[in-house]
Coordinates of C-alpha atoms in Angstrom, one line a residue:
Chain A
X235 CA -44.7 17.2 -6.5
X236 CA -45.2 15.1 -9.2
X237 CA -41.2 14.8 -10.1
X238 CA -41.0 13.7 -6.1
X239 CA -43.5 11.6 -6.5
X240 CA -41.6 9.6 -9.5
X241 CA -38.1 9.1 -8.2
X242 CA -37.6 7.1 -4.6
X243 CA -37.6 8.2 -1.5
X244 CA -34.6 6.6 -1.2
X245 CA -33.4 8.9 -3.9
X246 CA -34.5 11.8 -2.8
X247 CA -33.1 11.6 0.9
X248 CA -29.9 11.6 -1.0
X249 CA -30.4 14.6 -2.5
X250 CA -31.3 16.0 1.1
X251 CA -28.5 14.8 2.5
X252 CA -26.4 16.2 -0.5
X253 CA -28.0 19.8 -0.7
X254 CA -26.8 19.5 3.2
X255 CA -23.2 19.0 2.9
X256 CA -23.6 21.7 0.1
X257 CA -22.3 24.7 1.3
X258 CA -19.5 23.0 2.9
X259 CA -18.7 21.3 -0.1
X260 CA -18.4 24.4 -1.9
X261 CA -16.1 26.2 1.1
X262 CA -13.8 23.0 1.0
X263 CA -13.3 23.5 -3.1
X264 CA -12.9 26.9 -3.0
X265 CA -11.2 27.1 0.2
X266 CA -8.9 23.6 0.3
X267 CA -8.8 21.3 -2.8
X268 CA -8.0 24.4 -4.8
X269 CA -5.1 25.7 -2.8
X270 CA -4.2 22.4 -2.1
X271 CA -3.8 21.9 -5.6
X272 CA -1.8 25.0 -6.6
X273 CA 0.6 24.4 -3.3
X274 CA 1.3 21.2 -5.0
X275 CA 2.0 23.4 -8.4
X276 CA 4.1 25.8 -6.5
X277 CA 5.9 23.1 -5.3
X278 CA 7.2 22.5 -8.5
X279 CA 8.1 26.1 -9.8
X280 CA 10.0 29.3 -8.9
X281 CA 8.0 32.1 -8.0
X282 CA 8.1 35.6 -8.2
X283 CA 6.1 38.1 -6.9
X284 CA 4.8 40.9 -9.0
X285 CA 2.2 43.8 -9.4
X286 CA -0.2 41.3 -11.2
X287 CA 0.7 38.1 -9.3
X288 CA 2.8 35.6 -9.2
X289 CA 5.3 34.9 -12.2
X290 CA 6.1 31.4 -12.1
X291 CA 9.0 29.4 -14.2
X292 CA 8.6 25.1 -13.9
X293 CA 11.7 24.1 -12.6
X294 CA 10.6 20.3 -11.9
X295 CA 12.5 18.2 -9.2
X296 CA 14.9 21.1 -8.2
X297 CA 13.0 22.4 -5.2
X298 CA 12.6 19.0 -3.7
X299 CA 16.4 17.8 -4.6
X300 CA 18.1 21.4 -3.1
X301 CA 15.9 20.6 0.6
X302 CA 16.9 17.1 0.5
X303 CA 20.5 17.2 -0.8
X304 CA 21.5 21.0 -0.3
X305 CA 19.7 22.7 2.6
X306 CA 21.4 21.6 5.6
X307 CA 18.8 22.6 8.3
X308 CA 15.5 20.9 6.7
X309 CA 16.3 17.3 7.7
X310 CA 17.5 17.9 10.9
X311 CA 14.4 20.8 11.7
X312 CA 12.2 17.5 10.5
X313 CA 14.2 15.0 12.9
X314 CA 13.8 17.9 15.5
X315 CA 9.9 17.9 15.2
X316 CA 9.9 14.6 15.1
X317 CA 11.7 14.2 18.1
X318 CA 8.7 16.3 19.7
X319 CA 6.7 13.8 19.3
X320 CA 8.0 12.1 21.9
X321 CA 5.9 14.2 24.4
X322 CA 2.5 12.5 23.1
X323 CA 2.1 9.4 25.1
X324 CA 3.5 11.9 28.4
X325 CA 0.4 14.0 27.2
X326 CA -1.8 10.9 27.3
X327 CA -0.8 9.8 30.5
X328 CA -1.0 13.3 32.0
X329 CA -4.8 13.8 30.5
X330 CA -5.8 10.6 31.5
X331 CA -5.1 10.8 34.9
X332 CA -6.6 14.2 34.9
X333 CA -9.9 13.5 33.6
X334 CA -9.8 10.4 35.7
X335 CA -9.6 12.8 38.6
X336 CA -12.0 15.1 38.0
X337 CA -14.6 12.6 36.6
X338 CA -16.1 12.3 40.1
X339 CA -18.6 14.6 42.0
X340 CA -16.5 16.2 45.1
X341 CA -17.0 19.7 46.6
X342 CA -15.0 21.8 43.6
X343 CA -15.5 19.8 41.0
X344 CA -16.7 23.1 38.9
X345 CA -13.4 24.6 40.1
X346 CA -11.4 21.9 38.9
X347 CA -13.1 21.4 35.6
X348 CA -13.0 25.2 34.8
X349 CA -9.0 25.0 35.6
X350 CA -8.4 21.9 33.5
X351 CA -10.1 23.5 30.2
X352 CA -8.6 26.8 31.0
X353 CA -5.6 26.0 28.3
X354 CA -8.5 25.2 25.5
X355 CA -9.4 28.8 26.3
X356 CA -6.2 30.8 26.2
X357 CA -3.4 28.1 24.9
X358 CA -3.3 30.3 21.9
X359 CA 0.1 30.2 20.1
X360 CA 1.1 33.9 20.6
X361 CA 0.0 33.8 24.2
X362 CA 1.6 30.7 24.9
X363 CA 5.0 31.6 23.2
X364 CA 5.3 34.6 25.4
X365 CA 4.9 33.0 28.3
X366 CA 7.5 30.7 27.9
X367 CA 9.9 33.4 26.6
X368 CA 8.8 35.6 29.9
X369 CA 7.2 33.6 32.8
X370 CA 10.0 30.4 32.4
X371 CA 13.0 31.0 30.4
X372 CA 13.6 35.0 32.4
X373 CA 15.8 35.5 35.1
X374 CA 14.2 38.5 35.5
X375 CA 13.2 37.4 39.2
X376 CA 16.4 36.7 40.5
X377 CA 16.2 32.9 40.1
X378 CA 13.7 33.6 42.9
X379 CA 12.1 29.7 44.9
X380 CA 8.8 30.1 42.6
X381 CA 10.2 28.6 39.3
X382 CA 11.0 25.7 40.9
X383 CA 8.2 23.9 39.8
X384 CA 9.5 23.9 36.3
X385 CA 13.0 24.1 36.0
X386 CA 14.9 21.1 36.3
X387 CA 17.3 22.5 39.5
X388 CA 19.5 19.7 40.6
X389 CA 17.6 16.6 39.3
X390 CA 19.7 15.6 37.0
X391 CA 22.7 16.0 39.3
X392 CA 21.2 13.8 41.4
X393 CA 20.0 11.3 39.0
X394 CA 23.7 11.1 37.6
X395 CA 25.1 10.8 41.2
X396 CA 23.0 7.6 41.5
X397 CA 24.5 5.7 38.5
X398 CA 21.9 6.5 35.6
X399 CA 23.3 7.0 32.3
X400 CA 23.2 10.0 30.8
X401 CA 20.2 9.2 28.3
X402 CA 18.1 8.3 31.1
X403 CA 19.0 11.5 32.5
X404 CA 18.8 14.0 29.7
X405 CA 15.4 12.5 29.1
X406 CA 14.3 13.6 32.6
X407 CA 15.2 16.4 32.3
X408 CA 14.0 17.6 28.7
X409 CA 10.8 16.0 30.6
X410 CA 10.7 18.2 33.3
X411 CA 11.7 21.4 31.0
X412 CA 8.9 20.7 29.4
X413 CA 6.1 20.1 32.3
X414 CA 4.3 23.6 31.5
X415 CA 4.2 22.8 27.5
X416 CA 2.8 19.5 28.4
X417 CA -0.1 20.6 31.0
X418 CA -0.9 23.6 28.5
X419 CA -1.4 21.4 25.4
X420 CA -3.7 18.6 27.0
X421 CA -6.7 21.0 27.2
X422 CA -8.7 19.4 24.4
X423 CA -7.1 15.7 25.8
X424 CA -8.6 16.1 29.0
X425 CA -12.1 17.3 27.8
X426 CA -12.1 14.1 25.2
X427 CA -11.0 11.4 27.9
X428 CA -13.5 12.6 29.9
X429 CA -16.5 12.7 27.4
X430 CA -15.1 9.1 27.0
X431 CA -15.3 8.3 30.2
X432 CA -18.6 9.5 31.0
X433 CA -19.8 7.4 28.3
X434 CA -18.7 4.3 30.1
X435 CA -22.2 3.1 31.1
X436 CA -22.2 2.4 34.4
X437 CA -23.5 -1.5 34.6
X438 CA -19.7 -2.2 33.3
X439 CA -18.4 -1.0 37.0
X440 CA -21.7 -2.6 38.3
X441 CA -21.4 -6.1 36.8
X442 CA -17.3 -6.3 37.7
X443 CA -17.7 -5.1 41.0
X444 CA -20.1 -8.4 41.9
X445 CA -17.6 -9.9 40.2
X446 CA -15.3 -9.6 42.5
X447 CA -13.2 -6.7 40.4
X448 CA -11.3 -4.2 42.5
X449 CA -11.1 -0.6 41.4
X450 CA -7.1 -1.4 40.2
X451 CA -8.9 -4.3 37.7
X452 CA -11.7 -2.2 36.9
X453 CA -9.5 0.2 35.8
X454 CA -7.8 -2.0 33.5
X455 CA -10.2 -4.2 32.6
X456 CA -13.1 -2.0 32.0
X457 CA -11.8 1.9 31.9
X458 CA -9.2 1.3 29.6
X459 CA -10.4 -0.9 27.3
X460 CA -13.6 1.1 26.8
X461 CA -11.3 4.4 26.5
X462 CA -9.2 2.9 23.6
X463 CA -11.6 4.9 20.4
X464 CA -10.7 8.1 22.9
X465 CA -7.0 7.1 23.2
X466 CA -6.4 7.2 19.3
X467 CA -8.3 10.2 19.1
X468 CA -6.5 11.7 21.5
X469 CA -3.1 10.3 19.7
X470 CA -4.4 12.1 16.7
X471 CA -5.0 15.2 17.9
X472 CA -2.1 15.6 20.1
X473 CA 0.2 14.9 17.0
X474 CA -1.7 17.5 14.7
X475 CA -1.6 19.7 17.4
X476 CA 2.1 19.4 18.0
X477 CA 3.0 19.6 14.4
X478 CA 1.1 22.7 13.5
X479 CA 2.1 24.9 16.6
X480 CA 3.3 28.2 16.4
X481 CA 6.3 27.5 17.9
X482 CA 7.4 24.1 16.3
X483 CA 11.0 24.2 14.1
X484 CA 9.8 23.4 10.9
X485 CA 6.7 25.8 10.7
X486 CA 8.7 28.5 11.7
X487 CA 11.6 28.1 9.1
X488 CA 8.6 27.6 6.5
X489 CA 7.3 30.8 7.6
X490 CA 10.8 32.3 7.4
X491 CA 11.4 30.7 4.1
X492 CA 8.3 32.6 3.0
X493 CA 7.8 35.8 4.5
X494 CA 11.6 36.7 5.0
X495 CA 13.3 35.0 2.4
X496 CA 10.6 35.3 -0.1
X497 CA 11.0 32.0 -1.7
X498 CA 7.7 31.3 -2.4
X499 CA 8.1 27.6 -4.4
X500 CA 10.8 26.6 -2.2
X501 CA 8.8 27.4 1.3
X502 CA 5.6 25.9 -0.4
X503 CA 7.7 21.9 -1.5
X504 CA 8.8 22.5 2.2
X505 CA 5.1 22.4 3.6
X506 CA 4.2 19.8 0.8
X507 CA 7.0 17.2 2.2
X508 CA 5.5 18.3 6.0
X509 CA 2.4 17.6 5.1
X510 CA 3.3 14.1 3.8
X511 CA 5.6 12.9 6.6
X512 CA 2.4 14.4 8.9
X513 CA 0.0 12.2 6.9
X514 CA 2.7 8.9 7.0
X515 CA 3.3 9.5 10.9
X516 CA -0.7 9.7 11.4
X517 CA -1.2 6.6 9.2
X518 CA 1.2 4.2 11.2
X519 CA -0.1 6.0 14.5
X520 CA -3.8 4.1 13.2
X521 CA -2.5 1.2 12.0
X522 CA -0.5 0.4 14.9
X523 CA -3.3 1.3 17.1
X524 CA -6.3 0.2 15.6
X525 CA -5.5 -3.6 16.6
X526 CA -6.2 -2.5 20.4
X527 CA -9.7 -0.5 19.8
X528 CA -12.6 -1.9 21.3
X529 CA -15.3 -0.6 20.3
X530 CA -18.9 -0.8 22.3
X531 CA -21.8 -2.9 21.1
Chain B
X804 CA -23.9 -8.1 56.9
X805 CA -25.2 -7.3 60.6
X806 CA -25.6 -11.0 61.5
X807 CA -22.4 -11.6 60.8
X808 CA -20.6 -8.5 62.0
X809 CA -22.7 -8.5 65.4
X810 CA -20.9 -12.0 66.1
X811 CA -17.7 -10.3 66.0
X812 CA -16.6 -8.4 69.0
X813 CA -17.4 -5.0 69.6
X814 CA -14.0 -4.0 69.7
X815 CA -12.9 -5.2 66.4
X816 CA -15.0 -3.6 64.6
X817 CA -15.0 0.0 66.2
X818 CA -11.4 -0.8 65.6
X819 CA -12.1 -1.4 61.6
X820 CA -14.0 1.2 61.0
X821 CA -12.1 3.5 62.5
X822 CA -9.0 2.5 60.4
X823 CA -11.3 2.6 57.2
X824 CA -12.4 6.2 58.4
X825 CA -8.7 7.1 58.6
X826 CA -7.8 5.6 55.0
X827 CA -11.1 7.9 53.6
X828 CA -9.7 10.9 55.4
X829 CA -6.5 10.0 54.1
X830 CA -7.4 9.4 50.5
X831 CA -9.3 12.8 50.7
X832 CA -6.3 14.6 51.8
X833 CA -4.1 13.3 49.5
X834 CA -6.7 13.7 46.6
X835 CA -6.8 17.6 46.9
X836 CA -3.8 17.9 47.5
X837 CA -2.9 16.7 44.0
X838 CA -5.9 18.7 43.3
X839 CA -4.6 21.5 44.5
X840 CA -0.9 21.1 42.8
X841 CA -2.6 20.7 39.2
X842 CA -4.8 23.7 39.8
X843 CA -2.2 25.8 40.8
X844 CA 0.8 24.5 38.4
X845 CA -2.5 25.6 35.4
X846 CA -3.0 28.8 37.3
X847 CA 0.4 29.7 37.8
X848 CA 0.4 31.8 34.2
X849 CA -2.1 34.1 34.6
X850 CA -1.1 34.4 38.6
X851 CA 2.0 35.5 37.0
X852 CA 0.2 37.8 35.0
X853 CA -2.1 39.2 36.8
X854 CA 1.0 39.6 39.6
X855 CA 3.4 41.4 37.3
X856 CA 0.8 43.5 35.5
X857 CA 0.1 45.5 38.3
X858 CA 3.8 46.0 39.5
X859 CA 6.0 49.2 39.8
X860 CA 9.1 47.9 37.3
X861 CA 11.3 48.2 40.0
X862 CA 9.8 45.6 42.4
X863 CA 11.0 42.6 39.7
X864 CA 14.2 42.1 41.1
X865 CA 13.2 42.5 44.7
X866 CA 13.5 38.7 46.2
X867 CA 10.9 39.4 48.7
X868 CA 7.9 39.9 46.8
X869 CA 6.3 36.8 45.6
X870 CA 2.9 37.4 44.4
X871 CA 1.5 40.9 46.0
X872 CA 4.0 43.8 44.9
X873 CA 4.8 46.6 47.2
X874 CA 4.1 49.3 45.0
X875 CA 1.3 49.2 43.3
X876 CA 0.9 50.8 39.3
X877 CA -1.5 50.9 36.3
X878 CA 1.3 52.5 34.2
X879 CA 1.5 48.7 32.8
X880 CA -1.8 48.8 31.5
X881 CA -2.2 51.9 30.3
X882 CA 1.5 51.8 28.1
X883 CA 0.0 48.5 26.8
X884 CA -3.0 49.8 25.6
X885 CA -1.6 52.6 24.1
X886 CA 1.0 50.6 22.5
X887 CA -1.0 48.0 21.2
X888 CA -3.4 50.4 19.8
X889 CA -5.6 48.2 22.2
X890 CA -9.1 49.2 21.5
X891 CA -8.6 49.1 17.6
X892 CA -7.2 45.5 17.8
X893 CA -10.3 44.7 20.4
X894 CA -12.9 46.0 18.1
X895 CA -11.6 44.0 15.0
X896 CA -10.7 40.6 16.9
X897 CA -14.7 40.8 18.9
X898 CA -15.7 41.8 15.1
X899 CA -14.5 38.9 13.8
X900 CA -14.8 36.3 17.0
X901 CA -18.5 37.3 17.2
X902 CA -19.3 37.4 13.1
X903 CA -17.5 34.4 12.8
X904 CA -18.7 32.3 15.6
X905 CA -22.0 33.2 14.4
X906 CA -21.6 31.4 11.0
X907 CA -19.6 28.8 12.2
X908 CA -22.7 27.8 14.6
X909 CA -24.9 27.4 11.7
X910 CA -22.9 26.3 8.6
X911 CA -21.6 23.4 10.8
X912 CA -24.2 22.5 12.1
X913 CA -25.6 22.1 8.4
X914 CA -22.8 20.0 7.0
X915 CA -22.7 18.1 11.0
X916 CA -26.0 17.1 10.3
X917 CA -25.8 16.0 6.3
X918 CA -23.1 14.0 7.5
X919 CA -24.8 12.2 10.2
X920 CA -28.5 11.4 9.1
X921 CA -28.4 10.8 5.4
X922 CA -26.7 8.6 3.1
X923 CA -25.4 9.5 -0.3
X924 CA -22.4 8.5 -2.7
X925 CA -19.2 9.2 -1.8
X926 CA -19.8 9.9 2.1
X927 CA -17.0 8.4 3.3
X928 CA -14.8 10.3 1.4
X929 CA -16.2 13.4 2.0
X930 CA -15.7 13.0 5.7
X931 CA -12.2 12.2 5.7
X932 CA -11.6 15.4 4.2
X933 CA -13.4 16.7 6.6
X934 CA -10.8 15.5 8.9
X935 CA -7.8 16.4 6.2
X936 CA -9.1 19.8 6.5
X937 CA -7.8 20.2 10.4
X938 CA -4.3 18.2 9.6
X939 CA -3.1 20.7 6.8
X940 CA -1.0 22.9 8.0
X941 CA -2.3 26.6 7.3
X942 CA 1.8 27.1 6.1
X943 CA 0.6 24.5 3.4
X944 CA -2.7 26.8 2.2
X945 CA -1.1 30.1 2.6
X946 CA 0.5 31.3 -0.4
X947 CA -2.2 29.8 -2.7
X948 CA -5.0 31.6 -0.6
X949 CA -3.3 35.1 -0.5
X950 CA -3.4 35.2 -4.1
X951 CA -7.0 34.1 -4.4
X952 CA -8.3 37.0 -2.1
X953 CA -5.7 39.1 -3.6
X954 CA -7.2 38.8 -7.1
X955 CA -10.4 37.7 -5.7
X956 CA -12.7 37.3 -8.9
X957 CA -15.5 35.4 -8.2
X958 CA -15.4 33.4 -11.8
X959 CA -16.4 37.1 -13.2
X960 CA -18.7 38.1 -10.4
X961 CA -16.5 41.0 -9.2
X962 CA -16.0 42.2 -12.9
X963 CA -19.8 42.6 -13.6
X964 CA -20.1 44.3 -10.6
X965 CA -16.8 46.6 -10.5
X966 CA -15.7 46.6 -13.5
X967 CA -12.3 45.4 -12.7
X968 CA -10.9 42.5 -13.4
X969 CA -10.6 41.4 -9.8
X970 CA -11.1 42.8 -6.7
X971 CA -8.3 43.1 -3.4
X972 CA -9.8 41.9 -0.6
X973 CA -6.4 41.6 1.8
X974 CA -7.1 43.8 5.0
X975 CA -10.5 43.7 4.8
X976 CA -12.0 41.0 7.3
X977 CA -13.5 39.0 4.2
X978 CA -10.8 36.3 4.2
X979 CA -11.6 35.1 7.5
X980 CA -15.5 35.7 7.7
X981 CA -16.4 34.1 3.8
X982 CA -14.7 30.8 4.8
X983 CA -16.4 30.5 7.9
X984 CA -20.1 31.2 6.3
X985 CA -19.1 28.1 4.2
X986 CA -18.2 25.8 7.3
X987 CA -14.3 26.4 6.4
X988 CA -13.5 28.8 8.6
X989 CA -10.3 28.6 11.8
X990 CA -10.9 24.7 12.8
X991 CA -14.2 24.2 11.1
X992 CA -13.4 20.5 10.4
X993 CA -13.7 19.9 14.1
X994 CA -17.5 21.9 14.9
X995 CA -18.3 19.2 12.0
X996 CA -17.5 16.6 14.2
X997 CA -18.8 17.8 17.1
X998 CA -22.3 18.2 15.2
X999 CA -22.1 14.9 13.8
X1000 CA -21.4 13.1 17.0
X1001 CA -24.4 14.6 18.4
X1002 CA -27.2 14.5 16.0
X1003 CA -25.9 11.2 15.5
X1004 CA -27.2 11.0 19.7
X1005 CA -30.4 12.3 19.1
X1006 CA -32.8 9.3 18.7
X1007 CA -34.3 8.6 14.4
X1008 CA -38.0 8.8 16.2
X1009 CA -37.4 12.5 16.6
X1010 CA -37.2 13.1 13.0
X1011 CA -39.9 10.3 11.9
X1012 CA -42.7 12.2 14.0
X1013 CA -41.5 15.4 12.5
X1014 CA -41.9 14.2 9.2
X1015 CA -44.7 12.6 9.7
X1016 CA -46.4 15.9 10.6
X1017 CA -45.6 17.0 7.3
X1018 CA -42.5 18.7 7.6
X1019 CA -39.3 18.5 5.2
X1020 CA -36.1 18.0 5.9
X1021 CA -35.1 21.4 5.9
X1022 CA -37.7 22.2 8.4
X1023 CA -37.7 19.5 10.6
X1024 CA -33.9 20.4 11.3
X1025 CA -34.5 23.9 11.8
X1026 CA -37.4 23.6 14.1
X1027 CA -37.0 20.3 15.6
X1028 CA -33.2 19.1 15.7
X1029 CA -31.3 22.4 16.1
X1030 CA -33.4 23.4 19.3
X1031 CA -32.1 19.5 20.8
X1032 CA -27.9 20.5 20.5
X1033 CA -28.2 23.6 22.5
X1034 CA -25.3 22.6 24.1
X1035 CA -23.1 21.7 21.2
X1036 CA -24.1 25.1 19.6
X1037 CA -22.7 26.5 22.9
X1038 CA -19.5 24.4 22.7
X1039 CA -19.0 25.4 18.8
X1040 CA -19.7 29.0 20.0
X1041 CA -17.3 29.1 22.6
X1042 CA -14.6 26.8 20.9
X1043 CA -14.9 29.1 17.6
X1044 CA -15.0 32.8 19.7
X1045 CA -11.7 32.1 21.5
X1046 CA -9.6 29.9 18.5
X1047 CA -11.0 32.9 16.0
X1048 CA -9.8 34.9 19.0
X1049 CA -6.7 33.9 19.7
X1050 CA -6.2 32.9 15.6
X1051 CA -2.5 34.8 14.5
X1052 CA -1.1 33.2 11.4
X1053 CA -3.8 33.8 8.6
X1054 CA -5.1 37.0 10.6
X1055 CA -2.0 38.2 10.4
X1056 CA -1.4 37.6 6.5
X1057 CA -4.9 38.0 5.3
X1058 CA -5.8 41.6 8.0
X1059 CA -2.9 44.1 6.5
X1060 CA -2.1 46.4 8.9
X1061 CA -4.8 48.6 9.0
X1062 CA -6.7 46.0 10.9
X1063 CA -4.4 44.3 13.3
X1064 CA -5.9 41.5 15.2
X1065 CA -5.3 41.3 19.0
X1066 CA -2.9 38.2 18.3
X1067 CA -0.9 40.2 15.5
X1068 CA -0.5 43.1 18.3
X1069 CA 0.3 41.3 21.0
X1070 CA 3.0 39.8 18.6
X1071 CA 4.5 42.9 18.5
X1072 CA 4.3 44.3 21.2
X1073 CA 7.7 43.3 22.2
X1074 CA 9.3 45.0 18.9
X1075 CA 7.0 47.9 19.7
X1076 CA 7.8 48.6 23.1
X1077 CA 11.5 49.1 22.8
X1078 CA 11.2 51.1 19.6
X1079 CA 10.0 54.1 21.6
X1080 CA 10.3 56.6 19.0
X1081 CA 7.3 54.4 16.7
X1082 CA 4.9 55.2 19.6
X1083 CA 2.9 58.0 20.8
X1084 CA 3.5 59.2 24.1
X1085 CA 5.4 56.0 25.5
X1086 CA 8.4 56.5 27.3
X1087 CA 9.9 53.5 28.0
X1088 CA 13.9 53.6 26.8
X1089 CA 15.1 50.0 26.6
X1090 CA 14.5 49.2 30.3
X1091 CA 13.8 45.6 30.2
X1092 CA 12.5 45.7 33.7
X1093 CA 9.8 47.8 32.0
X1094 CA 9.2 46.0 29.0
X1095 CA 8.4 42.9 31.2
X1096 CA 6.0 44.3 33.1
X1097 CA 4.1 46.0 30.2
X1098 CA 4.5 43.1 28.0
X1099 CA 2.5 40.9 30.8
X1100 CA -0.1 43.5 31.0
X1101 CA -0.8 43.2 27.1
X1102 CA -0.9 39.3 28.0
X1103 CA -3.4 40.0 30.7
X1104 CA -5.4 42.3 28.5
X1105 CA -5.4 39.8 25.9
X1106 CA -6.7 36.5 27.9
X1107 CA -9.1 38.6 29.7
X1108 CA -12.0 39.0 27.5
X1109 CA -11.7 35.0 26.9
X1110 CA -11.2 34.2 30.6
X1111 CA -14.6 36.0 30.8
X1112 CA -16.6 34.4 28.0
X1113 CA -15.2 31.4 29.4
X1114 CA -16.7 32.3 33.2
X1115 CA -19.8 32.4 31.5
X1116 CA -20.2 29.3 29.1
X1117 CA -18.5 26.9 31.0
X1118 CA -21.4 25.2 32.6
X1119 CA -22.5 24.5 29.5
X1120 CA -19.4 23.2 28.2
X1121 CA -19.1 21.0 31.3
X1122 CA -22.7 19.6 30.7
X1123 CA -22.1 19.2 26.7
X1124 CA -18.7 17.4 27.4
X1125 CA -20.7 14.1 29.4
X1126 CA -22.8 14.0 26.2
X1127 CA -20.7 14.1 23.5
X1128 CA -19.3 10.4 23.6
X1129 CA -18.0 8.8 20.4
X1130 CA -20.3 6.7 18.7

């Protein structure tokens, strides 16, 4: 008590705050920061598994140089993984649409909300992968009519005959064949948008309504600006989710290098490069979107 | 309003209201049609799973069957149960989900409260690290973590108690449980974030009242703040439960072949099903139809516990979503 009265209230609060995050800090050092450092070290080594642990020899930048200059798969895989990010805007539009749809009160809202959150609940990597392979790729059902929702079918041919360029047709084709992927990746985003929509104060709508704004104008002038923080958060979440996905090409090839080829150092170099690429992309996204963000108050 | 409309001819007004009524009804119809499309599209995989899991393999190529099979069978389930060693994997995953969920709820609440309500040097950098823990792919960390668990020494503690230089924790459940005790489990960064948002939304007066009554920060936290974020607790538990259940990558490496988690078992089901000799009492041959139906039965069995938990907790989830907000 004596000691307590000697040091000021503010200092005491600081230490209390520190004790609250201490368990996390210990966990973070043990299970995140040191493994992270270790992984960076591994990237510069050639590792062999021995009965007493890994035997390492320093190889300098050899892993990285062969990654960039000798490996014929890594760079194309990386570009392919980045190309998947084209889905992010589509996910945002879809989840915003869905969130607005189920925001209001209507009979059956509970059911629609439960359905909307379902991908969050059962959309885990393995299940998704099996479903994608079985449900949507299989011809097991003899091309029966009820897969039409997800296969591109005749639409590309239709577009081509309408005189669209092949670029557009390919894009549309890609989008349609990934509708399943798209909708099943949007669970968390819908939840976040819904949270954002409920956070917009009613008086903004009332005031703009009195000024004569219709619901169309209200969407562009009130809803969208107020949602910009959520849009940033959702963009970042979507990018992370996509890059860390079980089915991602790079993730798969890292796994393969690690656990089938046992090139541990090389796999570490791959994952370090990949991690840095993700950080750069997230930084770019944050920088680009930062200017458009409007915070309440 | 009434004054103006009374001046108008009666006929015209009726037409206008009728038009508006029709427009309203049309809007509702379109609204429900869109809802139905979205719901169908999201429920499709679950319906497909259920439909495939109860049908006789011979019914697969019958084009006249859309959802309801002509020959029902439960063999798919019994075969999937056997070849996944379902109940054993169920036990492992259920233990992990409940134990990790429980620890996540508390450890992340403590950290989230620290970040929401206290000022201390380095707070922003530490919170940035919280975000980083979600960003880094587990592939980056798996090797160092594996060797950490394989040769766990705990700074000499292991030597003190067992006399050996290190102990092997691979094949036990500890590599999943210990991190979640220290708020570093599966996607824990997200839970810390959720808690932080909730605690920041509570009025400061709540704590001040407790301080004036003589409660210290710990007592205030446990008896005032925690009971006030019930929805956050339920949401975090639900997330932690289902994501620990669905976790595949870490548990596959850390739990070993004796303690297969449910997702590991599911991911190996196809292989297990085609290797007839490896299975006790399941005779499939390499019949692809039989494999497809049994795979779907396995999927349904894996997803069912999550769906059940979801049905019971989803109203809390919907409620807490309305209050998360972003500040």
